[in-house]
Coordinates of C-alpha atoms (C1' of nucleotides) in Angstrom, one line a residue:
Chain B
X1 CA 0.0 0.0 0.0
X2 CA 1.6 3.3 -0.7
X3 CA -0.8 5.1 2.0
X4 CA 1.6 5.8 4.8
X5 CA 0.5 4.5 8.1
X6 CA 1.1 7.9 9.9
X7 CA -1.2 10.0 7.2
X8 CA -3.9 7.6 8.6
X9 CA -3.2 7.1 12.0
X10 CA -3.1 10.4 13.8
X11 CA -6.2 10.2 15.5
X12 CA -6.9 11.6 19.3
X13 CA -5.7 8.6 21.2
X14 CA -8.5 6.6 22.7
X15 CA -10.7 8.3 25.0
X16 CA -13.3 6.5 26.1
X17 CA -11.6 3.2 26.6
X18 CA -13.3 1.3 24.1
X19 CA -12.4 -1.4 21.7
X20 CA -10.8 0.6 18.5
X21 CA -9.6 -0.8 15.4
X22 CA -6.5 0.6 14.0
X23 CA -6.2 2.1 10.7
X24 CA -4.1 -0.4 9.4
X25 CA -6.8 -3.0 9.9
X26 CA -9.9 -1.1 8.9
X27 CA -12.2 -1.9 5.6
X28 CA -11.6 1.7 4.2
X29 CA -7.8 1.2 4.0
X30 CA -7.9 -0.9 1.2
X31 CA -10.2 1.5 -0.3
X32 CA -8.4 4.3 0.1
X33 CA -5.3 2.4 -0.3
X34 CA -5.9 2.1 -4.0
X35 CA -7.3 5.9 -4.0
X36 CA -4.0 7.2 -3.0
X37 CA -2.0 4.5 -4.9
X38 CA -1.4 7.0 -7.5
X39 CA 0.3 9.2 -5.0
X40 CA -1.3 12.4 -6.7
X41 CA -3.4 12.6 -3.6
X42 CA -2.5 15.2 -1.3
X43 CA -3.4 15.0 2.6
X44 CA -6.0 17.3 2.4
X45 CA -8.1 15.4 -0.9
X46 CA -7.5 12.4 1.4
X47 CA -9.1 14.4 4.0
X48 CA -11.3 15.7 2.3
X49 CA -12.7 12.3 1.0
X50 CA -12.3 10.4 4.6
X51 CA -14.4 12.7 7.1
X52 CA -12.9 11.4 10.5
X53 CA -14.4 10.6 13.1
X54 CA -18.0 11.4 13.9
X55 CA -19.4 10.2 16.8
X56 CA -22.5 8.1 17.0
X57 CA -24.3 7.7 20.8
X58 CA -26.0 4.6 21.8
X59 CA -29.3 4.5 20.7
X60 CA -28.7 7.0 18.1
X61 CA -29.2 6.1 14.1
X62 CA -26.4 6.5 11.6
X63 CA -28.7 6.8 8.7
X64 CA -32.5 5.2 8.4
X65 CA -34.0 2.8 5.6
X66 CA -34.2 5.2 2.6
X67 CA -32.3 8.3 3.4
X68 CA -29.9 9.0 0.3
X69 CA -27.0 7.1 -0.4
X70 CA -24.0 9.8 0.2
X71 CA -21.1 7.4 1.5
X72 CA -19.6 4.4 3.1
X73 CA -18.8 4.3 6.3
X74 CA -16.3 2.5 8.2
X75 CA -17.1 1.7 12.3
X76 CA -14.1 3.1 13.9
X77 CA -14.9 2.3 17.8
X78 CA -18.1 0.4 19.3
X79 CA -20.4 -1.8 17.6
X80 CA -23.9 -0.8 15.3
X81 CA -26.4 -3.0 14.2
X82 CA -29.0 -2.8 11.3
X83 CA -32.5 -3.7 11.0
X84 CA -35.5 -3.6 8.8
X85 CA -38.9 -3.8 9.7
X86 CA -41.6 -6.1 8.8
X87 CA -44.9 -6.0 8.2
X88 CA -46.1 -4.8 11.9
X89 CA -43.8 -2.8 12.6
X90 CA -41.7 -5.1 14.2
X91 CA -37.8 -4.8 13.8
X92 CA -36.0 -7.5 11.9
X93 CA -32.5 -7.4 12.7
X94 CA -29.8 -8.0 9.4
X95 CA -26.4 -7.6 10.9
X96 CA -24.2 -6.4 13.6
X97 CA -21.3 -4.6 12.6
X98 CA -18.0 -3.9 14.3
X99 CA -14.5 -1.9 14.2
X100 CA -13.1 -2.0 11.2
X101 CA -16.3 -3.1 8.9
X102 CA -18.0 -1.4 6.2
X103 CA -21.3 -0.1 6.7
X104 CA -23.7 1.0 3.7
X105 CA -21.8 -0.9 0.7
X106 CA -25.5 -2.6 -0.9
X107 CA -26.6 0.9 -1.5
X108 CA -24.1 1.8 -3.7
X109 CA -26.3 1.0 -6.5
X110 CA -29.3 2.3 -5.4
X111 CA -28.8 5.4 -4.3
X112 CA -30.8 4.9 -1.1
X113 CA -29.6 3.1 1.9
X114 CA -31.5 -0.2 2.4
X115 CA -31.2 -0.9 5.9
X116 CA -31.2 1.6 8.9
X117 CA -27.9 1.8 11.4
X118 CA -28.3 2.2 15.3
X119 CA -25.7 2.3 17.4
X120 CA -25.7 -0.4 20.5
X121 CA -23.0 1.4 22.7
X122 CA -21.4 5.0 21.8
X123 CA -19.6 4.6 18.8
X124 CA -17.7 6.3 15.9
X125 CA -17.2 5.9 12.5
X126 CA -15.3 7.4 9.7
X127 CA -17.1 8.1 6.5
X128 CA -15.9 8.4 2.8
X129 CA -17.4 10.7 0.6
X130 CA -18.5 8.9 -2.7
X131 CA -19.0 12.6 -4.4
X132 CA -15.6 13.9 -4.0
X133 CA -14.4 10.3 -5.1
X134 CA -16.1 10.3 -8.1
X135 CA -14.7 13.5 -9.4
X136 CA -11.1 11.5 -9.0
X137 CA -11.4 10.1 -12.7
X138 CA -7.7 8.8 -12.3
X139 CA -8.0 6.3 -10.0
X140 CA -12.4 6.2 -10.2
X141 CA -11.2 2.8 -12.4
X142 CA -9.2 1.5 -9.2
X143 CA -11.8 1.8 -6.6
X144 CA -14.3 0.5 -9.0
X145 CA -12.3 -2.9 -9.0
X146 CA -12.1 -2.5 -5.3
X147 CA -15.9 -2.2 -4.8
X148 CA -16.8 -5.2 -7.1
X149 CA -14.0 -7.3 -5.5
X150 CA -16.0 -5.9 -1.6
X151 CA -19.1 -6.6 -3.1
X152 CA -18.9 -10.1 -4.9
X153 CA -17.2 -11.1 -1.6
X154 CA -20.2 -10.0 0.3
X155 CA -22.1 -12.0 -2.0
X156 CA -20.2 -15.1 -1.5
X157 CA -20.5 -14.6 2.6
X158 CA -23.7 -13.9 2.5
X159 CA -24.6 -17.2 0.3
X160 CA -22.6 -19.3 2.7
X161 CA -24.4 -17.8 5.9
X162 CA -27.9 -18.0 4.9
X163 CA -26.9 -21.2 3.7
X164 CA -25.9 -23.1 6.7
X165 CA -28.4 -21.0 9.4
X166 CA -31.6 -22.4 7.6
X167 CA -30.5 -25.8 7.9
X168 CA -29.0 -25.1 11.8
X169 CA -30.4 -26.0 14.7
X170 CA -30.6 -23.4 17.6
X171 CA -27.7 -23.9 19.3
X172 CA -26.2 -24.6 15.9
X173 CA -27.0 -21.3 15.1
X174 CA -25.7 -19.7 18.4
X175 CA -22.7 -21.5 18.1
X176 CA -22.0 -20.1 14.6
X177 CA -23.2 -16.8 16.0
X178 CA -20.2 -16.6 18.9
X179 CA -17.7 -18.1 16.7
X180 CA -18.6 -15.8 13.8
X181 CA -18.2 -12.5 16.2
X182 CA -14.8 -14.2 17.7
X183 CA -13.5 -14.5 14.5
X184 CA -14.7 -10.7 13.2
X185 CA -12.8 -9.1 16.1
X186 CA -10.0 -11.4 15.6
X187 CA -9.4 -10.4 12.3
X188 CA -9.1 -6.8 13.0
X189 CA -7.0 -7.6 15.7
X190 CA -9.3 -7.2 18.6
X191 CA -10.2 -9.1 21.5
X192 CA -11.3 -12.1 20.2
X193 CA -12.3 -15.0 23.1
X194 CA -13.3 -12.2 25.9
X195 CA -16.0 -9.5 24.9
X196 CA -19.2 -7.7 25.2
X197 CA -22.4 -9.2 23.4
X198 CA -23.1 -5.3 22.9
X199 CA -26.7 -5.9 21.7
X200 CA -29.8 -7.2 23.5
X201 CA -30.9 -11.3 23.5
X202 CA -33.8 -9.9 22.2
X203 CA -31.7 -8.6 19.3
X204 CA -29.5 -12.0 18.7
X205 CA -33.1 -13.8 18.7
X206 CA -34.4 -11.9 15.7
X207 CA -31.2 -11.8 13.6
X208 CA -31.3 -16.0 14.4
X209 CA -34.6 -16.3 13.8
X210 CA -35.2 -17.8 17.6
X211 CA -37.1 -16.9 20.4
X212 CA -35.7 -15.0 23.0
X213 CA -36.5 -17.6 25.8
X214 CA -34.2 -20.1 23.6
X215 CA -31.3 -17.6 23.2
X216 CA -31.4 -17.7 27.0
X217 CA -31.5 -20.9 27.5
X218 CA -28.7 -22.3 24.7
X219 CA -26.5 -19.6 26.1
X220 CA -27.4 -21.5 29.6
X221 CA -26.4 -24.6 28.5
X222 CA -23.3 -23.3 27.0
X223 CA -21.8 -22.1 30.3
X224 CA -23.2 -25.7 31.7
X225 CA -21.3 -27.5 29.4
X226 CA -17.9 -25.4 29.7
X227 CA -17.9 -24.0 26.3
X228 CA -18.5 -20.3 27.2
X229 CA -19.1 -18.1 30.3
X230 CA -21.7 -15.7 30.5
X231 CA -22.7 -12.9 33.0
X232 CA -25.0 -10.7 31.5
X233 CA -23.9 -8.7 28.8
X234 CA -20.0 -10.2 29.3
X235 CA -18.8 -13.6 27.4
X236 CA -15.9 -15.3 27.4
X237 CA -15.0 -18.4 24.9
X238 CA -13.6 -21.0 26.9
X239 CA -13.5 -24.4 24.5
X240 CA -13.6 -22.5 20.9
X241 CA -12.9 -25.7 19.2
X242 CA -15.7 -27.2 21.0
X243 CA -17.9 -24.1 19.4
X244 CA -16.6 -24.7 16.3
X245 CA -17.3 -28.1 15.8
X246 CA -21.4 -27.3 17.6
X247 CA -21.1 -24.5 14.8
X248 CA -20.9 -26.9 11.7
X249 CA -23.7 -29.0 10.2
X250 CA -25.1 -32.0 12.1
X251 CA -25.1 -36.0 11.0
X252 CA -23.9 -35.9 8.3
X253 CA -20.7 -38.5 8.9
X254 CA -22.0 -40.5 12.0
Chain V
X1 CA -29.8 0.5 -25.9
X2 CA -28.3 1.5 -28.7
X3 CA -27.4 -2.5 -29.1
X4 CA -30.0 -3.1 -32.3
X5 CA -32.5 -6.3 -31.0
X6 CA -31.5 -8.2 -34.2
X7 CA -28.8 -8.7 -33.7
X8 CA -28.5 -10.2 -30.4
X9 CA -31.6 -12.4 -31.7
X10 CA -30.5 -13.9 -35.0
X11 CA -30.4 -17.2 -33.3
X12 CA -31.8 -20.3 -34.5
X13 CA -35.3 -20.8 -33.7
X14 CA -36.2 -23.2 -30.7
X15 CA -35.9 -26.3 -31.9
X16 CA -36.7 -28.0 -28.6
X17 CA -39.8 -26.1 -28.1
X18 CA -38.7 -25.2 -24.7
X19 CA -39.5 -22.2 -22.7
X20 CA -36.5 -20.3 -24.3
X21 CA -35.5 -16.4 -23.5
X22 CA -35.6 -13.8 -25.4
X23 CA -32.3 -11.8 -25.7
X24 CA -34.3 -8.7 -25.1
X25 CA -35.0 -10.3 -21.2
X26 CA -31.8 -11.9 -21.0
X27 CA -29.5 -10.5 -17.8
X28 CA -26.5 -10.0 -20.6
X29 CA -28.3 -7.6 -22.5
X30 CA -27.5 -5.3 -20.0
X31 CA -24.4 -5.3 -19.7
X32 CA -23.8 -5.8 -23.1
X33 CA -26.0 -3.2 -24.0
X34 CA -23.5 -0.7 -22.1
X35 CA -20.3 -2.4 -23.8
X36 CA -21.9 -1.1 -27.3
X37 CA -22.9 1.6 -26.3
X38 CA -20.1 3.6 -28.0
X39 CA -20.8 1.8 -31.3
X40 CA -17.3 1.2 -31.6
X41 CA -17.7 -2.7 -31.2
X42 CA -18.5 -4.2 -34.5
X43 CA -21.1 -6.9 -34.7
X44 CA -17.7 -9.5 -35.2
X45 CA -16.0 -8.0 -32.3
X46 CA -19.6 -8.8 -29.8
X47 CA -19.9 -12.1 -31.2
X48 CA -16.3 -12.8 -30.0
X49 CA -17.0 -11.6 -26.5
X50 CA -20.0 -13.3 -26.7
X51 CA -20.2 -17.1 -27.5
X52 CA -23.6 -17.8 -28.2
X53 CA -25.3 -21.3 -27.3
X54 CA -24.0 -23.5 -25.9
X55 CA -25.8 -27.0 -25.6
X56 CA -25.6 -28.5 -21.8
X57 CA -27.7 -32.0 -21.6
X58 CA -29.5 -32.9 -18.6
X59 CA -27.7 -33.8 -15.5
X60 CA -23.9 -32.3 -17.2
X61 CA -22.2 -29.4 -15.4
X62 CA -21.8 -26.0 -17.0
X63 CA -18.8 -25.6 -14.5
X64 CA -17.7 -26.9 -11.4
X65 CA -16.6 -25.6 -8.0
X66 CA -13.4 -24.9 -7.8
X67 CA -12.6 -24.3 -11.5
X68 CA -10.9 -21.4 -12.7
X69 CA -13.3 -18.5 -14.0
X70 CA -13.5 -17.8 -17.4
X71 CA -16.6 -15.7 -17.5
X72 CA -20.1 -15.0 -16.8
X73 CA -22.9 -17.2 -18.4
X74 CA -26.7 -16.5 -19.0
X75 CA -28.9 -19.4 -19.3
X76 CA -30.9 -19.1 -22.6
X77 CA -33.3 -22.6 -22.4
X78 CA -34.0 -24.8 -20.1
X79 CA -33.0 -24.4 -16.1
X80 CA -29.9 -25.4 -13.7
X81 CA -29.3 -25.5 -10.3
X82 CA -25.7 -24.5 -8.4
X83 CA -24.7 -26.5 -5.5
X84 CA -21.8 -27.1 -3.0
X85 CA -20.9 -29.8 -0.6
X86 CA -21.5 -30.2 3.3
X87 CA -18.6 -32.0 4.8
X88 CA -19.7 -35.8 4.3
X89 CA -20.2 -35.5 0.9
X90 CA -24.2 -34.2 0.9
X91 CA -25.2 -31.8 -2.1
X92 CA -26.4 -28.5 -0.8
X93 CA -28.3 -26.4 -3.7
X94 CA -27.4 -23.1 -3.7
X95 CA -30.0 -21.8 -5.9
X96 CA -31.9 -22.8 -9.3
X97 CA -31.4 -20.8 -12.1
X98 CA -33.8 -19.7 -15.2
X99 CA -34.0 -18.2 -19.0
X100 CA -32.4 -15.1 -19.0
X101 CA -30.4 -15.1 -15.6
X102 CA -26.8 -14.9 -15.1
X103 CA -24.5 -17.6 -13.7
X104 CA -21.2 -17.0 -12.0
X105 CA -21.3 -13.5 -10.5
X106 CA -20.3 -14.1 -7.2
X107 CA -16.6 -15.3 -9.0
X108 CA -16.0 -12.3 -10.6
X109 CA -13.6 -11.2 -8.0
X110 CA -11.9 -14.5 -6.7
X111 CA -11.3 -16.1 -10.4
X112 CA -12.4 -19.4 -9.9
X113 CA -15.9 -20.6 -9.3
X114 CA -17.5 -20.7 -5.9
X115 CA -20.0 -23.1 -7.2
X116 CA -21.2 -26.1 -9.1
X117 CA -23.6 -25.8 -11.9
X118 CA -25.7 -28.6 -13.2
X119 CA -28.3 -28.9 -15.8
X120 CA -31.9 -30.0 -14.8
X121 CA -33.0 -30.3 -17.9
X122 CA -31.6 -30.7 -21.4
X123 CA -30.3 -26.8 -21.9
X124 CA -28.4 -23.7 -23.6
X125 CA -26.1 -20.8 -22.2
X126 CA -24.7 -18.3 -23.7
X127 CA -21.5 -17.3 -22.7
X128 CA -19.9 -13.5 -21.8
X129 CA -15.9 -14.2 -21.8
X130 CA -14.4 -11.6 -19.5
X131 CA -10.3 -11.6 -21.1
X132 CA -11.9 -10.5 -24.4
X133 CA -14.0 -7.8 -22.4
X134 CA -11.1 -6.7 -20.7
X135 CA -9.4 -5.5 -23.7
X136 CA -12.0 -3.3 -24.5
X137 CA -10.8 -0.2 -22.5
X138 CA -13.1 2.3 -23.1
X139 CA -15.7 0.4 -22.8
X140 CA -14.3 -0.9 -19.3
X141 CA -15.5 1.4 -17.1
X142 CA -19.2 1.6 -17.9
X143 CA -18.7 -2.3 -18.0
X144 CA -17.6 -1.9 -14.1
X145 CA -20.6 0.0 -13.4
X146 CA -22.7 -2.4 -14.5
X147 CA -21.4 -5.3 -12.4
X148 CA -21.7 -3.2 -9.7
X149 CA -24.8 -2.7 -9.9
X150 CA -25.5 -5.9 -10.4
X151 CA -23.6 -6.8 -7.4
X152 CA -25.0 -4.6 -5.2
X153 CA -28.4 -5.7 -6.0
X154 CA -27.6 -9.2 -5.5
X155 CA -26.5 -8.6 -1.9
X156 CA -29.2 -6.8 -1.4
X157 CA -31.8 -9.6 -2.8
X158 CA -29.6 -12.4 -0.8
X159 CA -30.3 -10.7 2.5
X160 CA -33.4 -10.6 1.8
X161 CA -33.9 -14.1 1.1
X162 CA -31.9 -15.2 4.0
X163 CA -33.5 -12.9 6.4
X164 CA -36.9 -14.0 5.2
X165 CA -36.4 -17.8 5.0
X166 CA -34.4 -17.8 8.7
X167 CA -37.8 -16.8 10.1
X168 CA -40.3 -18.6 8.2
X169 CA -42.3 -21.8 9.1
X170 CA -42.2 -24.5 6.1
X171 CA -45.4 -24.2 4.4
X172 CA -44.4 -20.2 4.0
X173 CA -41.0 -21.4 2.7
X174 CA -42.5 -23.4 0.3
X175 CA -45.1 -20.7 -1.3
X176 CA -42.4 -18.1 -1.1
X177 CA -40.4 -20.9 -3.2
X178 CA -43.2 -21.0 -5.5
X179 CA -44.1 -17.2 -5.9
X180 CA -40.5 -16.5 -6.0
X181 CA -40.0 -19.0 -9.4
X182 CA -43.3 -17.8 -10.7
X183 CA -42.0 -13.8 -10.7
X184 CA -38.7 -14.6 -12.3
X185 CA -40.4 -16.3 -14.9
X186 CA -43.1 -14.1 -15.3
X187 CA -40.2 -10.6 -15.3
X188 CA -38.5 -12.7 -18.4
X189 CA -42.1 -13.2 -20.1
X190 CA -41.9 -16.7 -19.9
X191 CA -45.1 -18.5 -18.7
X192 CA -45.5 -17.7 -14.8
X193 CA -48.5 -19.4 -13.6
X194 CA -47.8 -23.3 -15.1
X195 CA -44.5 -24.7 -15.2
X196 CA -42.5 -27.7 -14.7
X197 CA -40.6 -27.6 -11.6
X198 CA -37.6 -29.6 -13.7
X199 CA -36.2 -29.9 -10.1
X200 CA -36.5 -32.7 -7.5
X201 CA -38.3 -32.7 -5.0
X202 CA -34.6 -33.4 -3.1
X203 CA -33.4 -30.3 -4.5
X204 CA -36.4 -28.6 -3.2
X205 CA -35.6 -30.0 0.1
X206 CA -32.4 -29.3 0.7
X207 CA -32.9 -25.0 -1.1
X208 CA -34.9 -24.6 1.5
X209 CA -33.6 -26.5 4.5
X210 CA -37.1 -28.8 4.7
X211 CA -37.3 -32.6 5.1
X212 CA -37.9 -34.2 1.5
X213 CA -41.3 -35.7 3.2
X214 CA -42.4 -32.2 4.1
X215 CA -42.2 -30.4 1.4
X216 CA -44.2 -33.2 -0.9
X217 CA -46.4 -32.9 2.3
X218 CA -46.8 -29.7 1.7
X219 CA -47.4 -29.6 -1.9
X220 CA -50.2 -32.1 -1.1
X221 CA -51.8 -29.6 1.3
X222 CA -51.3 -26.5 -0.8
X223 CA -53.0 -28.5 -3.6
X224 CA -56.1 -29.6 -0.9
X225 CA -56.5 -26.1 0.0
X226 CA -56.7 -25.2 -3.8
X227 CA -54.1 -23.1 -4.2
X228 CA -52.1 -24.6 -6.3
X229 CA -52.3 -28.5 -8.7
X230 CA -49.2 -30.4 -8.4
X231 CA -48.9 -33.5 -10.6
X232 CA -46.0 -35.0 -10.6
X233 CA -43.4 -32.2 -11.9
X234 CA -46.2 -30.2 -13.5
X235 CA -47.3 -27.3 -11.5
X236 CA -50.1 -24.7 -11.6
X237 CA -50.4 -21.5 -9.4
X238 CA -54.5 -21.5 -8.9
X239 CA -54.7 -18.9 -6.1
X240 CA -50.9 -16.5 -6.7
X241 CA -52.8 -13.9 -3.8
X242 CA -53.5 -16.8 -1.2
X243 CA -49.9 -17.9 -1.9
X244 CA -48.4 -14.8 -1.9
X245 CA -50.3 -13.7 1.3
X246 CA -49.3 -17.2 3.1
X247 CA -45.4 -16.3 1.9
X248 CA -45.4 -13.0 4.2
X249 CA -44.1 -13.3 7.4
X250 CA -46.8 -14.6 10.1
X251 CA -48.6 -13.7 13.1
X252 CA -47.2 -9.8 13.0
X253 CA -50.8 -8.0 12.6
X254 CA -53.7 -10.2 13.5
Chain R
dC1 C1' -42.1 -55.6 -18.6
dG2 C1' -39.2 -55.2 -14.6
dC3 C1' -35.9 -52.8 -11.9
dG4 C1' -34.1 -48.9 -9.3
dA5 C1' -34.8 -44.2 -8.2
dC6 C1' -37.9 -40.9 -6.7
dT7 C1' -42.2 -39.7 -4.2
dT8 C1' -45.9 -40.2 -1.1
dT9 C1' -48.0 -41.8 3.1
dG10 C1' -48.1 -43.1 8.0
dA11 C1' -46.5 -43.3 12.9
dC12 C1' -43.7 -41.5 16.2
dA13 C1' -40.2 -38.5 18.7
dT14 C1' -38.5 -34.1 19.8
dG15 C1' -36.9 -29.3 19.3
dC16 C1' -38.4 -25.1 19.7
dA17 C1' -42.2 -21.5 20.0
dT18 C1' -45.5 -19.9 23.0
dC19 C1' -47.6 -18.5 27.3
dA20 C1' -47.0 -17.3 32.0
dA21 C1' -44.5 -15.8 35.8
dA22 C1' -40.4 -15.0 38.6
dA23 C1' -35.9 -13.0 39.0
dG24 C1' -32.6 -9.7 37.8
dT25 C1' -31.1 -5.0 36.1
dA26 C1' -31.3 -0.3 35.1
dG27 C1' -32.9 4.2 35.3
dT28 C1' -35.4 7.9 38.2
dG29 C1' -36.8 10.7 41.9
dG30 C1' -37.5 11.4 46.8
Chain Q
dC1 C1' -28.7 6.0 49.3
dC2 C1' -32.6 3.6 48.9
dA3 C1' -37.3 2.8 47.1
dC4 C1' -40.0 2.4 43.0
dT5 C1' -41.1 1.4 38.4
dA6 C1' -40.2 -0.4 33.9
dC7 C1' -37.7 -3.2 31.2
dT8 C1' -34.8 -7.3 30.2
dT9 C1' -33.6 -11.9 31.1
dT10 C1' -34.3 -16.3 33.1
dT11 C1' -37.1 -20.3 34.3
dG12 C1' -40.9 -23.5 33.9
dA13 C1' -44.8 -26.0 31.7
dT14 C1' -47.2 -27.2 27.5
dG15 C1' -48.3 -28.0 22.5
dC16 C1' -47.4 -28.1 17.7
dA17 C1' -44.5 -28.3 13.6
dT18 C1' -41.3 -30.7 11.5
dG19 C1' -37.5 -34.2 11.3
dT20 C1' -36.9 -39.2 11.3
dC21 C1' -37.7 -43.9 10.4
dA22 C1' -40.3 -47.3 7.8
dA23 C1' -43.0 -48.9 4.1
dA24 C1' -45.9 -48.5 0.2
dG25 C1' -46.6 -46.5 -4.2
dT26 C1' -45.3 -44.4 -8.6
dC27 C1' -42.4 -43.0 -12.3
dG28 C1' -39.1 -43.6 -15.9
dC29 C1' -35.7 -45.9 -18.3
dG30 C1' -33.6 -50.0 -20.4

DNA sequence: CGCGACTTTGACATGCATCAAAAGTAGTGG
DNA sequence: CCACTACTTTTGATGCATGTCAAAGTCGCG
């Protein structure tokens, strides 16, 4: 990457104490990465195009379902999730996102967002500004073959997840669930085995498709059975493997 | 378009009498629509980028996990479905595939395919080959744009799915199944509301994470309830509102 | 016409949703 | 600092949907 760490990584040094991904590790590096590639980018386009740092209190919405499409963003500190709502008003829950992940990347087409973002703890992103990226025309080609390699790779995840959940069982599906967040932080180079479950059981139910009374319980039986210890909102993965192997698909070689 | 219809459609006329699509409706008119857009590519230069028909009997693979990518494919007759492998060998289908859709997207950025593709029934592709496309610089860009719309669209139609299918009981699986096969027909103009469903009943199955035994359960109920007349493969949507209203997610406003 | 594969039907077991209520947690004001 | 209320989570009891096993029936191909 020819994006020097330092241009980056001068942010205000952690206030609050929370969990934040570094530069380095987030999903708009490669992004940008390839923006700046062509070294014609001075500091202030680059700043210009990455607005820092805004901060996003829990409870608070990033954007709602249908508000104009005007950027990516990139969760910098604390965790979001999205949601959607059915028929009845009630809130269906589509993803959690944390440090280092890209939020907003399915509207790029449709120049509406398609999910709305709330923030489960106070937060902080960084946003890029597709406007002033667009009027790059040298490098537009570059982080055009960044965004379809992002999106077909979404794609592919996405596939594979829905794929295995609707033939899981609960605790199939929980198990996939811990491990899946384990391995997220991990790969931004988080705490990965020791962390908050930031959002309600009520939220984990409806992005498993469970009921809240099962959530509870599974999670119950986890800490029963020495795979994970739970008190409240903290969880700590004690047999990973053991998760792991819950995690995959049942009978299939007896 | 400025792509003239003839010449897309000179092909030679169905001579299986299957359900075959019209290039007008096909997914690569699109974006090949944008690639001639600048009336720079001669009718010999499309035909090079795009073979046209080829012949796939029943039960051959187009392509097969694994397998390096050589470029997109739109399926002109007949159907297919894509399918990986659970540890332990069991097929998982991935999705089914009709006239006029596209095949392979989701490789675009990892150059080999993530998939196995199979035909149901005797069939014909036709097929977009990316090196040649990539030669064709000016035309590059707008090419990009199109596959990322694409992309994004089909991220966006995947959550859906997955989001919906997680929550829903079996008999709302299966007449989601069916309304969702009878709109993609019916957008290509192909016949929407009788059809063969050239896949089994297996297949079905395992799509939509159901017992084999349910879902022909099912199909027996939806049939008693008139709503639909299954005989053997044949299919007939009687009441598309009853089904449509029994696909929706339950028990929200009662 | 007969064989193997696919599909339907029936009986049964169980995983999970649902309902109801208790216990825990957090936020608020005296 | 504690009491009070409202919300979230846990626990228990019950019923139904759906997976599983077994067997009969049907289809399609040689």
């Amino acid at each position: 990457m020819a994006l020097k760490k330092e241009e980056l990584q001068n942010q205000e040094s952690c206030q609050s104490c929370k969990a934040e991904v570094a530069c380095a590790n987030c999903g708009l590096y490669g992004v940008l990465g390839v923006v700046s590639k062509l070294e014609q980018s001075t500091p202030e386009h680059l700043e210009k195009i990455l607005k820092k740092r805004q901060t996003v209190l829990k409870g608070e919405n990033l954007f709602r379902a249908g508000q104009p499409f005007n950027g990516l963003y990139a969760v910098k500190s604390g965790s979001f999730k999205s949601y959607s709502f059915l028929e009845g008003g009630q809130e269906q829950i589509v993803g959690f996102h944390f440090p280092g992940e890209l939020l907003g990347l399915e509207a790029v087409s449709s120049t509406r967002y398609a999910y709305s973002v709330r923030a489960l703890e106070d937060s902080s992103v960084c946003e890029l500004s597709f406007e002033e990226l667009e009027l790059m025309q040298d490098n537009y080609q570059q982080f055009q073959e960044q965004l379809i390699l992002l999106l077909s790779n979404q794609v592919l995840l996405e596939q594979r997840q829905c794929g295995l959940s609707i033939r899981q069982s609960a605790d199939e599906r929980l198990a996939a669930f811990l491990i899946g967040l384990s391995s997220r932080l991990e790969e931004r180079q988080l705490a990965a085995s020791e962390f908050r479950l930031t959002m309600s059981r009520q939220d984990i139910a409806s992005y498993l498709g469970l009921a809240i009374e099962t959530v509870s319980r599974i999670l119950k039986l986890f800490q029963k059975r020495g795979l994970i210890a739970v008190q409240s909102k903290q969880i700590k993965l004690i047999d990973r493997p053991g998760l792991r192997e819950l995690a995959q698909l049942p009978g299939s070689t007896p």
